[in-house]
PDB file of C-alpha atoms in Angstrom:
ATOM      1  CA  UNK A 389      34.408  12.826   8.922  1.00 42.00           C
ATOM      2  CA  UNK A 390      35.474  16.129   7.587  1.00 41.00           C
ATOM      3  CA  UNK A 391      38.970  16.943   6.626  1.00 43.00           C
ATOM      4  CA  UNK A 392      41.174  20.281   7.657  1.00 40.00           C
ATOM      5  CA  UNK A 393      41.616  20.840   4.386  1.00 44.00           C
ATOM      6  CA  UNK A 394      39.682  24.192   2.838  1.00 40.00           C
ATOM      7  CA  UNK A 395      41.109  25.922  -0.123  1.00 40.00           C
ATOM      8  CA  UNK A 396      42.968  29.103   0.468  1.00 45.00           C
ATOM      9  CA  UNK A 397      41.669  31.275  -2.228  1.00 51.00           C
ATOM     10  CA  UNK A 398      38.163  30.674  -1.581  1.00 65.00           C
ATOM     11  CA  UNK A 399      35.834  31.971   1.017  1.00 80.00           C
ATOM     12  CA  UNK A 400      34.015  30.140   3.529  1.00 80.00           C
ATOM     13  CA  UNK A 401      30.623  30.477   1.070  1.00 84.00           C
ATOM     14  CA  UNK A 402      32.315  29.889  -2.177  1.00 86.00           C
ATOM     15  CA  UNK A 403      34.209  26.775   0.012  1.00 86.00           C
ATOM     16  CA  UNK A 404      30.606  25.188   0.325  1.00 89.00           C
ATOM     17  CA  UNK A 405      29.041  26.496  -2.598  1.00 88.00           C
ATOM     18  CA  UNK A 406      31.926  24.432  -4.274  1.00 87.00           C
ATOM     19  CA  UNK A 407      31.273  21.552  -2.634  1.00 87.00           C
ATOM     20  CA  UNK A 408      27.617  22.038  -3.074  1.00 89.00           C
ATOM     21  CA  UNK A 409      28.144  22.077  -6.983  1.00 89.00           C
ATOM     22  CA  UNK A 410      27.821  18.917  -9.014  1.00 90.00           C
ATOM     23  CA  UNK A 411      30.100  17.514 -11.870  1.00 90.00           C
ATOM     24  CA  UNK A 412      27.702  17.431 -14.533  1.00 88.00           C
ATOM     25  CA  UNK A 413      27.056  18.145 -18.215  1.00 83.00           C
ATOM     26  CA  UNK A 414      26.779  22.147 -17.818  1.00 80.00           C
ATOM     27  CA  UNK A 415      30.565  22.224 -17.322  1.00 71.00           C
ATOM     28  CA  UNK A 416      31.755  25.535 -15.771  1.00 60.00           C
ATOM     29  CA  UNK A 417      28.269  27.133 -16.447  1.00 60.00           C
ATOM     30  CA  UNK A 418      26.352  25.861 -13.822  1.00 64.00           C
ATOM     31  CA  UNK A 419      23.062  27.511 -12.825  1.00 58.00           C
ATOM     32  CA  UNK A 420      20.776  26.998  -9.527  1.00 54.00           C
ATOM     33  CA  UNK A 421      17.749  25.783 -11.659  1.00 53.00           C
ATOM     34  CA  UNK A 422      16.433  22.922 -11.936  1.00 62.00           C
ATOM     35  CA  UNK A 423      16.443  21.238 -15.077  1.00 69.00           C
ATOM     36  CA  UNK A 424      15.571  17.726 -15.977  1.00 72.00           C
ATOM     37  CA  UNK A 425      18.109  17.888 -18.685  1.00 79.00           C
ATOM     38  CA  UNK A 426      20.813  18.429 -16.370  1.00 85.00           C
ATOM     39  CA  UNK A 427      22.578  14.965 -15.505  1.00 89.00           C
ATOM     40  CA  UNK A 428      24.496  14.688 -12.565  1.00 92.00           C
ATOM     41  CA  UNK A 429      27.448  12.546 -13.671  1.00 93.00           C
ATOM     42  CA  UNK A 430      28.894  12.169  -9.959  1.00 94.00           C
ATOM     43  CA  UNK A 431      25.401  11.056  -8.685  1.00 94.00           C
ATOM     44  CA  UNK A 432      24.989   8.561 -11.163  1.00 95.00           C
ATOM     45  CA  UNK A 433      28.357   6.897 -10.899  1.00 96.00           C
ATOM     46  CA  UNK A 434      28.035   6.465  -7.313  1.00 97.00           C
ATOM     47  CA  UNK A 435      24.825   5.740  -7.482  1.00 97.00           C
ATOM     48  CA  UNK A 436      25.433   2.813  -9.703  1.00 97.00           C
ATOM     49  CA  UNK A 437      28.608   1.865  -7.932  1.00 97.00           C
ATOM     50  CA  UNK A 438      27.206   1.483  -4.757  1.00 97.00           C
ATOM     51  CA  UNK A 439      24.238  -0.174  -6.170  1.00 96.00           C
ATOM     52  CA  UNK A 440      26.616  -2.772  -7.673  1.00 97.00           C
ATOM     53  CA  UNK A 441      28.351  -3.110  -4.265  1.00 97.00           C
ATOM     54  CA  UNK A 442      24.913  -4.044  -2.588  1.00 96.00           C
ATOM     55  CA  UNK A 443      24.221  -6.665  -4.922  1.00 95.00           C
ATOM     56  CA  UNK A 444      27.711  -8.169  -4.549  1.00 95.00           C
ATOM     57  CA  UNK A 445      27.455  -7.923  -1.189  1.00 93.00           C
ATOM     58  CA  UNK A 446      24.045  -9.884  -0.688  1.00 92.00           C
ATOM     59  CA  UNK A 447      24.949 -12.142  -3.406  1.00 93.00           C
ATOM     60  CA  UNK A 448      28.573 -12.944  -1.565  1.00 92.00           C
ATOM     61  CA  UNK A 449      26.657 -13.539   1.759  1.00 90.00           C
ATOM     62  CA  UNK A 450      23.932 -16.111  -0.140  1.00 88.00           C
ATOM     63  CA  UNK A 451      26.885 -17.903  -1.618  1.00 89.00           C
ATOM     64  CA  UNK A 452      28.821 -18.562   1.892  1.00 84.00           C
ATOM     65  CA  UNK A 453      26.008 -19.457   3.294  1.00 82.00           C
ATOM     66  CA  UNK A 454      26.245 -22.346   5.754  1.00 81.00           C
ATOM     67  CA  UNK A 455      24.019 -24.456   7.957  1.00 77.00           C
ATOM     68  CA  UNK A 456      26.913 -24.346  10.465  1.00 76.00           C
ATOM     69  CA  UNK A 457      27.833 -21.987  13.209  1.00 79.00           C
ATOM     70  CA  UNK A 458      27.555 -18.446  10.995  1.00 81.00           C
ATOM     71  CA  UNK A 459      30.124 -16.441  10.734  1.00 85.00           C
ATOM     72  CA  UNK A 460      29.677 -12.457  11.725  1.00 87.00           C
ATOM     73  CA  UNK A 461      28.868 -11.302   8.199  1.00 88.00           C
ATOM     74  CA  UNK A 462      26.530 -14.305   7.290  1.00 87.00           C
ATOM     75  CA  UNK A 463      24.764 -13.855  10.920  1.00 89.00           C
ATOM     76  CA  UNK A 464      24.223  -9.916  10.336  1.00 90.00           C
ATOM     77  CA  UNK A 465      22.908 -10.610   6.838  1.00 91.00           C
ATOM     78  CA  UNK A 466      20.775 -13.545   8.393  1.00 91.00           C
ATOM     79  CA  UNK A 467      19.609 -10.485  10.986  1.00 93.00           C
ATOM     80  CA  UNK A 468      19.231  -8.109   8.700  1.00 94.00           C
ATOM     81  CA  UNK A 469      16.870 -10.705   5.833  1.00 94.00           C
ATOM     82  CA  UNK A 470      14.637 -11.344   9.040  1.00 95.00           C
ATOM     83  CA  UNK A 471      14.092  -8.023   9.933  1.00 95.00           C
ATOM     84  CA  UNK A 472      13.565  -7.533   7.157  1.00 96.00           C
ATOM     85  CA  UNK A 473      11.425 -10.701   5.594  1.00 95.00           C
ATOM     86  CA  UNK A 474       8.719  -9.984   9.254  1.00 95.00           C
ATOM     87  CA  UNK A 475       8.132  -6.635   8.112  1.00 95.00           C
ATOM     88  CA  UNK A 476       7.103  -7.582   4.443  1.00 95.00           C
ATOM     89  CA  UNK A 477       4.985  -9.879   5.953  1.00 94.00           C
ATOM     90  CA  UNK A 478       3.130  -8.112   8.458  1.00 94.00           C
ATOM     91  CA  UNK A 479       2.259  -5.399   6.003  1.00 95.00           C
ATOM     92  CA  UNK A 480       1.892  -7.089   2.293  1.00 94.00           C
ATOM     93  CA  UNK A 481      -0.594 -10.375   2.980  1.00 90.00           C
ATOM     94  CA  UNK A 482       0.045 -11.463  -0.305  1.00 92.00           C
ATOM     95  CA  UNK A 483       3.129 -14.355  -0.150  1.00 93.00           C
ATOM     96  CA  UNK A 484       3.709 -14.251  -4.025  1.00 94.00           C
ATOM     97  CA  UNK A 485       4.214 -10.867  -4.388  1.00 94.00           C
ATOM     98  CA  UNK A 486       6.695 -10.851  -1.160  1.00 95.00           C
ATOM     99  CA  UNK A 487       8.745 -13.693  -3.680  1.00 95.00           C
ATOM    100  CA  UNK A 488       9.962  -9.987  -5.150  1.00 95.00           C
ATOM    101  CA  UNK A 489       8.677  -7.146  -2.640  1.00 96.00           C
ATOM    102  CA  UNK A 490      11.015  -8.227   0.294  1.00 95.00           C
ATOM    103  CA  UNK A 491      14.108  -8.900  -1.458  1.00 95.00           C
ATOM    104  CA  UNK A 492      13.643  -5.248  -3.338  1.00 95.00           C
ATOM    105  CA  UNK A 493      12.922  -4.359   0.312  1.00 96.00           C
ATOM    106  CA  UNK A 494      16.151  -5.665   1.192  1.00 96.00           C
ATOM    107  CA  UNK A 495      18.581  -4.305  -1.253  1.00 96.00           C
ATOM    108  CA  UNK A 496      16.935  -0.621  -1.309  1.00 96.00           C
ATOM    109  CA  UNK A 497      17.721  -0.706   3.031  1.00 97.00           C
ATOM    110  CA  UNK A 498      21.509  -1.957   1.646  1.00 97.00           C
ATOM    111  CA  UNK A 499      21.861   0.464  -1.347  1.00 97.00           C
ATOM    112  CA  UNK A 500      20.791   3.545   0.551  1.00 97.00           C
ATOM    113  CA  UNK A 501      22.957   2.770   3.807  1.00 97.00           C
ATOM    114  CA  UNK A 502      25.926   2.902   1.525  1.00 97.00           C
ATOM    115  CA  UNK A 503      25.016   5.685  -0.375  1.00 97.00           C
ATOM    116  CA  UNK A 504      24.453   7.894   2.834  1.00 97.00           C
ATOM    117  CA  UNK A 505      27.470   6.521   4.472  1.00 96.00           C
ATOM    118  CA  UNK A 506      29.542   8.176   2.159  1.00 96.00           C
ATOM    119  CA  UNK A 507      28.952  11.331   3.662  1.00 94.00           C
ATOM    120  CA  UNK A 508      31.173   9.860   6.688  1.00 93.00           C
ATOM    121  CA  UNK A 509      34.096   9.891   4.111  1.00 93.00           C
ATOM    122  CA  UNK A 510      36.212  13.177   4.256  1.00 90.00           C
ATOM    123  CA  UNK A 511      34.505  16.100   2.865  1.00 90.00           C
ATOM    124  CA  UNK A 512      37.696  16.713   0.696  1.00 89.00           C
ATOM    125  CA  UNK A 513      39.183  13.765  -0.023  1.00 92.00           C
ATOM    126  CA  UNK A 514      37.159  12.276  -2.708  1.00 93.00           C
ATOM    127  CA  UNK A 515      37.338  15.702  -4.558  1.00 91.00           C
ATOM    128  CA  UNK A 516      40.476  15.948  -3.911  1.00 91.00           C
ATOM    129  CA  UNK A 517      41.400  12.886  -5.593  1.00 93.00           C
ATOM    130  CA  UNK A 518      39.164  13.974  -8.500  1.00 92.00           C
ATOM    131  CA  UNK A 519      40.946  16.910  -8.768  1.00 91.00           C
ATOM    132  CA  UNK A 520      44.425  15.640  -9.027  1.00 92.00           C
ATOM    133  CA  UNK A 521      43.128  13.247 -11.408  1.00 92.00           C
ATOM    134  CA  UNK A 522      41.867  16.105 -13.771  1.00 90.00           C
ATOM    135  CA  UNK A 523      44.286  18.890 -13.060  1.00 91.00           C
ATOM    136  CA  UNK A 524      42.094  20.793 -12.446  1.00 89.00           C
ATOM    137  CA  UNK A 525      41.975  22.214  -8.776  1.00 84.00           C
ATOM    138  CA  UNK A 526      38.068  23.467  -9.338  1.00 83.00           C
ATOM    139  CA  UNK A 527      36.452  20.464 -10.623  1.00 88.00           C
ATOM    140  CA  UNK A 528      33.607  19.641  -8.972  1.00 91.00           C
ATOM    141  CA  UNK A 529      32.500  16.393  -7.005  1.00 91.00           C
ATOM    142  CA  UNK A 530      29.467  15.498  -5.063  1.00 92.00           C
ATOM    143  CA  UNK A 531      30.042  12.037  -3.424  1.00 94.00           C
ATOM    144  CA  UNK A 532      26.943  11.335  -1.318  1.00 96.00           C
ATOM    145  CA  UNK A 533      23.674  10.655  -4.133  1.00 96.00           C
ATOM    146  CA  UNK A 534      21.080  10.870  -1.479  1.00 96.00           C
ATOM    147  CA  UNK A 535      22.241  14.391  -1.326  1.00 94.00           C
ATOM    148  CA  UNK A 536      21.117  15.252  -4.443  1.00 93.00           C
ATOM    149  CA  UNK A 537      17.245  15.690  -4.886  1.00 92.00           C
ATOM    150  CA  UNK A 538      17.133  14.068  -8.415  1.00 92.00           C
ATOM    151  CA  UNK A 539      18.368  10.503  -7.095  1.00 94.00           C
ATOM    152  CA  UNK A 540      15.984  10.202  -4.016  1.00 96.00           C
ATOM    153  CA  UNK A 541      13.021  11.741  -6.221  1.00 94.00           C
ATOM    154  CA  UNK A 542      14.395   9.300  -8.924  1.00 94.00           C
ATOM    155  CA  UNK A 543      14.309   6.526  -6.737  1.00 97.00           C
ATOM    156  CA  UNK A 544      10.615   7.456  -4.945  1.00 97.00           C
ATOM    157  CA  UNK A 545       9.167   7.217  -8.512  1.00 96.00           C
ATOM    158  CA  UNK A 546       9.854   3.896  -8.926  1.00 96.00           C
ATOM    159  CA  UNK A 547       8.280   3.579  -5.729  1.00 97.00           C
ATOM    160  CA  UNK A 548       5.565   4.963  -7.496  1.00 97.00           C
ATOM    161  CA  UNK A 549       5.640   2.779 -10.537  1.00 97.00           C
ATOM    162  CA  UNK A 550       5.847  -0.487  -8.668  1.00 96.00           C
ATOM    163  CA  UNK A 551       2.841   0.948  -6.765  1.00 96.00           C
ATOM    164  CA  UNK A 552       0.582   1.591 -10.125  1.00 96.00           C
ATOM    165  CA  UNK A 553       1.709  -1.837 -10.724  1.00 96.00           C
ATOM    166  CA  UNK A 554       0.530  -3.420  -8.355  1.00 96.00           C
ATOM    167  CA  UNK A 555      -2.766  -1.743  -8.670  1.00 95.00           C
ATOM    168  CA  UNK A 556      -3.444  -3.004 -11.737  1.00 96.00           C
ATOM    169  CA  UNK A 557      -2.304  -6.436 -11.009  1.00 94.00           C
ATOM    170  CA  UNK A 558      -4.289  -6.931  -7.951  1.00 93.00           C
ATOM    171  CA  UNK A 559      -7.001  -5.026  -8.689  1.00 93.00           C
ATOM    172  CA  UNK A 560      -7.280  -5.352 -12.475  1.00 94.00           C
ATOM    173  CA  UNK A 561      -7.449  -2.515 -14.756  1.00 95.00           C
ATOM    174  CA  UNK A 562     -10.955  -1.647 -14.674  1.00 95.00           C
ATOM    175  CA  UNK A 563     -10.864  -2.017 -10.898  1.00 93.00           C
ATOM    176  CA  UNK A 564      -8.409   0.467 -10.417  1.00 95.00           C
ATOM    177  CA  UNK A 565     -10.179   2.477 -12.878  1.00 95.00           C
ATOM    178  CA  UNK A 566     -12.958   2.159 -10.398  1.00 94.00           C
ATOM    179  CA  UNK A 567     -11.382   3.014  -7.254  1.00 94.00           C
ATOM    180  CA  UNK A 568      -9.422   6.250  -8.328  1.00 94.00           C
ATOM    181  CA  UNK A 569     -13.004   7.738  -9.471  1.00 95.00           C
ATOM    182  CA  UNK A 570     -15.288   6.338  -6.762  1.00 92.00           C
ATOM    183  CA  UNK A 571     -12.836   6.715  -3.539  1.00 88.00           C
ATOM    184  CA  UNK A 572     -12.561   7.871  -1.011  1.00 89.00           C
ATOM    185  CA  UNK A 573     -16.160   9.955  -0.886  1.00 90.00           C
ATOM    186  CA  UNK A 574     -18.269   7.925  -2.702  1.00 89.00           C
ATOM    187  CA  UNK A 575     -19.179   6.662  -6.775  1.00 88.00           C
ATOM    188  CA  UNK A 576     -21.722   9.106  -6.842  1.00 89.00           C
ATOM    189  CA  UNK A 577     -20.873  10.655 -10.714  1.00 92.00           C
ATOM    190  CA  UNK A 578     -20.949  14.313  -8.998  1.00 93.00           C
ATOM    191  CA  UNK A 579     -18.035  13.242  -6.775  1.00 94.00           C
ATOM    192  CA  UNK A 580     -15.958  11.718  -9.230  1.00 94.00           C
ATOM    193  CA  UNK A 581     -13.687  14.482 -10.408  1.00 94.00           C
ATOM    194  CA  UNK A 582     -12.942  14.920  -6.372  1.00 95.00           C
ATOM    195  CA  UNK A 583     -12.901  11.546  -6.109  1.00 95.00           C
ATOM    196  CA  UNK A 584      -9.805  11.510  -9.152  1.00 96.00           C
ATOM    197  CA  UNK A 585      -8.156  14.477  -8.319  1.00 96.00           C
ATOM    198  CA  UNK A 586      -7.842  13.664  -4.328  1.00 95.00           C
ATOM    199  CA  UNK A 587      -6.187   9.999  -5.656  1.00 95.00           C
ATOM    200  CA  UNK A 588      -3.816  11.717  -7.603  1.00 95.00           C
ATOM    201  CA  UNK A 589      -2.716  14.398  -5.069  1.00 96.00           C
ATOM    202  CA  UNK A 590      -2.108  11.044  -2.931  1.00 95.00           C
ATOM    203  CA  UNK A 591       0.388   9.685  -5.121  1.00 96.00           C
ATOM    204  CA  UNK A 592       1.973  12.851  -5.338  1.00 96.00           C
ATOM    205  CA  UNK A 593       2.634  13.505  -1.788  1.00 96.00           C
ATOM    206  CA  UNK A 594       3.467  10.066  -1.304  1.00 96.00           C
ATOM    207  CA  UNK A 595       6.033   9.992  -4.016  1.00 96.00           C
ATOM    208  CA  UNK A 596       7.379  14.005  -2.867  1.00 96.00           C
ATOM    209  CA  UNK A 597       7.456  13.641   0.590  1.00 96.00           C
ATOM    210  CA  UNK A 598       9.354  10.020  -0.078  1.00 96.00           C
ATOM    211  CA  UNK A 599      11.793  11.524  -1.880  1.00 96.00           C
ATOM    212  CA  UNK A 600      12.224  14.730  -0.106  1.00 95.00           C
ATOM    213  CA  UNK A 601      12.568  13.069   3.467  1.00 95.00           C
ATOM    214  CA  UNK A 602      15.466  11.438   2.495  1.00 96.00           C
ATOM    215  CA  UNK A 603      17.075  14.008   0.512  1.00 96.00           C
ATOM    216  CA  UNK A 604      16.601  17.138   3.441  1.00 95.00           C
ATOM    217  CA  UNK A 605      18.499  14.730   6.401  1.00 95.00           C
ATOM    218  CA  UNK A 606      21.433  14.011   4.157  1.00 96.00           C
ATOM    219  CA  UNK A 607      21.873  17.447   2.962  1.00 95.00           C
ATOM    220  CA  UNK A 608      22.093  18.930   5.756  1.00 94.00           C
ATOM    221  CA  UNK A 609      23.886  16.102   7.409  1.00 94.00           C
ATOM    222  CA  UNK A 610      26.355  17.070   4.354  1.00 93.00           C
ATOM    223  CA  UNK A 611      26.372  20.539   5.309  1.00 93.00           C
ATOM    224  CA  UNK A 612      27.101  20.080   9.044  1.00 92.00           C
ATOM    225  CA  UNK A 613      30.187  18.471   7.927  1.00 91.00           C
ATOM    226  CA  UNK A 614      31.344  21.199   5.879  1.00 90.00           C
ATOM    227  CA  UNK A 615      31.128  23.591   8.264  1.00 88.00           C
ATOM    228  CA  UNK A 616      33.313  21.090  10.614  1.00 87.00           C
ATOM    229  CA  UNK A 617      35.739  20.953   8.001  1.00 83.00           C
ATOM    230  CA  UNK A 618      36.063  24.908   7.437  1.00 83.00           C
ATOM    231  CA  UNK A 619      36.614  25.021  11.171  1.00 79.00           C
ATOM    232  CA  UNK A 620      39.102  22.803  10.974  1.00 69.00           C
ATOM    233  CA  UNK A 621      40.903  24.308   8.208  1.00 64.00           C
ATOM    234  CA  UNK A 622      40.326  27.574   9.574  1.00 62.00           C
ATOM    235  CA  UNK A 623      42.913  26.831  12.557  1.00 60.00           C
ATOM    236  CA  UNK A 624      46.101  28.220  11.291  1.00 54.00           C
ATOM    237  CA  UNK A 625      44.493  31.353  10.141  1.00 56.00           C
ATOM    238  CA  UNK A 626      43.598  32.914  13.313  1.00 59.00           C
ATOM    239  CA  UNK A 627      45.530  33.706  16.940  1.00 57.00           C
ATOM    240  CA  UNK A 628      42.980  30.771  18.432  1.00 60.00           C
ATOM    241  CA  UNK A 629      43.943  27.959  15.800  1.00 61.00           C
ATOM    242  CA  UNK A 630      44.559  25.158  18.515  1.00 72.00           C
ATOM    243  CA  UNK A 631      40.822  25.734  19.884  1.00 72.00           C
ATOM    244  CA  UNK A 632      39.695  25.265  16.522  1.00 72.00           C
ATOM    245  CA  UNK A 633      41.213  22.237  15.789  1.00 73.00           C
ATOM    246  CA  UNK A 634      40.475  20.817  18.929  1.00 80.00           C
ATOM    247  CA  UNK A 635      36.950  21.794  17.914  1.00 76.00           C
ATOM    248  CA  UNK A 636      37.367  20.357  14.613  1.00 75.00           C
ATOM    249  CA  UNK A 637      37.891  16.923  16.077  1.00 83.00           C
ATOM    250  CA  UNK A 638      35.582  17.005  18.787  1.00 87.00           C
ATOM    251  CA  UNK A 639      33.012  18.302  16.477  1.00 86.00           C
ATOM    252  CA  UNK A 640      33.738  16.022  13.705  1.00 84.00           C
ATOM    253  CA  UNK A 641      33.675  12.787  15.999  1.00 88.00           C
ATOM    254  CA  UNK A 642      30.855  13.360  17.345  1.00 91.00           C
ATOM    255  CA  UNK A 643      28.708  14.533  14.793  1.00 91.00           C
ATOM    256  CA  UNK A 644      29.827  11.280  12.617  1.00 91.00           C
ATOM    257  CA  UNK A 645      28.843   8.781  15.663  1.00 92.00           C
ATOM    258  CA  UNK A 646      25.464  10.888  15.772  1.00 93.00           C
ATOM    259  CA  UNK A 647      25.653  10.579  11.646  1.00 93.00           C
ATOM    260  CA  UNK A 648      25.493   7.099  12.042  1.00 94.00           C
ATOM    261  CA  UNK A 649      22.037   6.879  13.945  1.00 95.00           C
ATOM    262  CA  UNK A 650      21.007   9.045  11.048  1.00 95.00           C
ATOM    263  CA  UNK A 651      22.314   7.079   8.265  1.00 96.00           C
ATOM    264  CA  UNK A 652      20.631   3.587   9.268  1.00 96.00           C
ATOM    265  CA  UNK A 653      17.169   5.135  10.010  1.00 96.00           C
ATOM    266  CA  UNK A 654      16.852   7.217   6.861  1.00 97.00           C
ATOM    267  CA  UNK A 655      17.336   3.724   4.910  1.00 97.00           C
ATOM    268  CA  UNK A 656      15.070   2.269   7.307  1.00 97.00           C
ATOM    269  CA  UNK A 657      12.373   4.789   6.863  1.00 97.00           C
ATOM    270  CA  UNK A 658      12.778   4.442   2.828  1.00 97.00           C
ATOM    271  CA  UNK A 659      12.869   1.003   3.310  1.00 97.00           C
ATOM    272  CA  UNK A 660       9.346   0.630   4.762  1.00 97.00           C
ATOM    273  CA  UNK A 661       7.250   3.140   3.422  1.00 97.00           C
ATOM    274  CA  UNK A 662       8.572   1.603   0.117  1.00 96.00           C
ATOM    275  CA  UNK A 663       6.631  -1.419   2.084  1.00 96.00           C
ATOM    276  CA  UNK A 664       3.656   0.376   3.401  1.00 96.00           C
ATOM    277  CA  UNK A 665       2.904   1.860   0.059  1.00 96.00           C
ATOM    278  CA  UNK A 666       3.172  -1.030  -2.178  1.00 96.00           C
ATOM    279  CA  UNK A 667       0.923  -2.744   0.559  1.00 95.00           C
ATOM    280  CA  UNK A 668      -1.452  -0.483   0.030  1.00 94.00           C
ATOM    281  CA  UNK A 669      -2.014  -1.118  -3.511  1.00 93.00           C
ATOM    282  CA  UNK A 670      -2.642  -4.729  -2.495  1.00 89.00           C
ATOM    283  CA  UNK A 671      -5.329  -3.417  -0.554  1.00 84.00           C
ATOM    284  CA  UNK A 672      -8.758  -1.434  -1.931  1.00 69.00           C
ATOM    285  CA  UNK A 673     -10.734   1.511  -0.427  1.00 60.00           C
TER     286      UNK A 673
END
């Protein structure tokens, strides 16, 4: 939930423009264009962090593991392996390659539920920390990775790569060779440069629009929560402070509960059309 805390010597736009910046290898010259050579040093730790913490988790709940009466973390993670283990299997047929698909499945749902539930963290509190830390009370700090469009594109590619995988693996080469020249109209040679360049605006979209989805509901999840915090720090400013920080609460609680809803079924969403597209390079046209 957002904090009332909101720097006095900045404006409400240079406030979220701020907190919109990334700490990353431009220093103080940061620019609005994207460049691949750019890296975003907050995304990755956090990234990586919370990727570490999935694995610990899952790995902690496989190792206290009982046949007894579960406990309320092993039952959830039972819960949450089903769910997950009956919706590998209705959409990828073949059981060996669910040996790796659902577990992947599993800790991608895990991963990006913790990376998009740090937006319910305090919208200054992390930087804040940072910024003690450094000295430096304009050091920048992005907290939430699915935020930033270079970790959820990052992450959609090797969607994509596991996909071209499996195409050749299933398929063979030579088959899939086949099938991006002669589908979907047809292995007439006259339709084969459609035939190639319709396949590989497919993968595109797929990989974009997986990517993008994620990355448009948490940023502006991320900005709703700004704006509740400049409210809130707003409130001994002006002659109708108390209103504001009652609003700040209200507004604050209630868009983190809603948050929450959001949270789980943008890792849900990732989570199966990671599914549904590596199923359908199991399957031919």
């Amino acid at each position: 939930m957002a904090t009332e805390h909101a720097a006095d010597a900045l404006s409400a736009g240079d406030y979220i423009k701020h907190h919109l910046t990334h700490l990353n290898n431009l220093g103080e010259k940061q620019t609005s264009i994207i460049d691949p050579w750019v890296i975003n040093y907050d995304t990755v730790f956090y990234s990586v962090a919370l990727g570490l913490v999935s694995v610990f988790l899952l790995w902690r709940a496989a190792q206290k593991a009982t046949s007894g009466v579960p406990g309320r973390f092993q039952s959830a993670v039972e819960l949450l392996v089903e769910m997950v283990a009956d919706q590998a299997k209705g959409i990828i047929h073949s059981a060996e390659s669910r040996l790796f698909v659902a577990p992947l499945a599993l800790t991608v749902f895990v991963w990006i539920f913790l990376m998009n539930a740090m937006d319910l963290l305090p919208v200054d509190l992390l930087p804040v920390i940072w910024q003690t830390v450094t000295g430096n009370p304009h050091a920048y700090q992005r907290v939430v990775p699915t935020a930033d469009l270079s970790a959820t594109l990052g992450m959609s590619v090797g969607v994509l790569l596991l996909c071209v995988y499996y195409n050749i693996k299933i398929k063979g080469l030579s088959g899939w060779v086949h099938e991006l020249f002669t589908a979907p109209f047809g292995a007439h040679p006259l339709l084969w440069p459609v035939n190639f360049v319709m396949q590989i605006i497919e993968f595109l979209a797929k990989t974009v629009s997986h990517g993008m989805r994620l990355f448009g509901n948490m940023y502006a999840g991320e900005l709703v929560f700004m704006l509740i915090a400049l409210m809130g720090g707003a409130w001994a400013a002006t002659t109708t402070g108390v209103f504001l920080a009652i609003g700040h609460i209200l507004a604050g609680t209630v868009w983190a509960i809603f948050h929450i809803l959001i949270i789980l079924l943008q890792a849900f969403i990732f989570m199966m059309l990671t599914l549904v597209y590596i199923g359908q390079a199991h399957e031919g046209h």
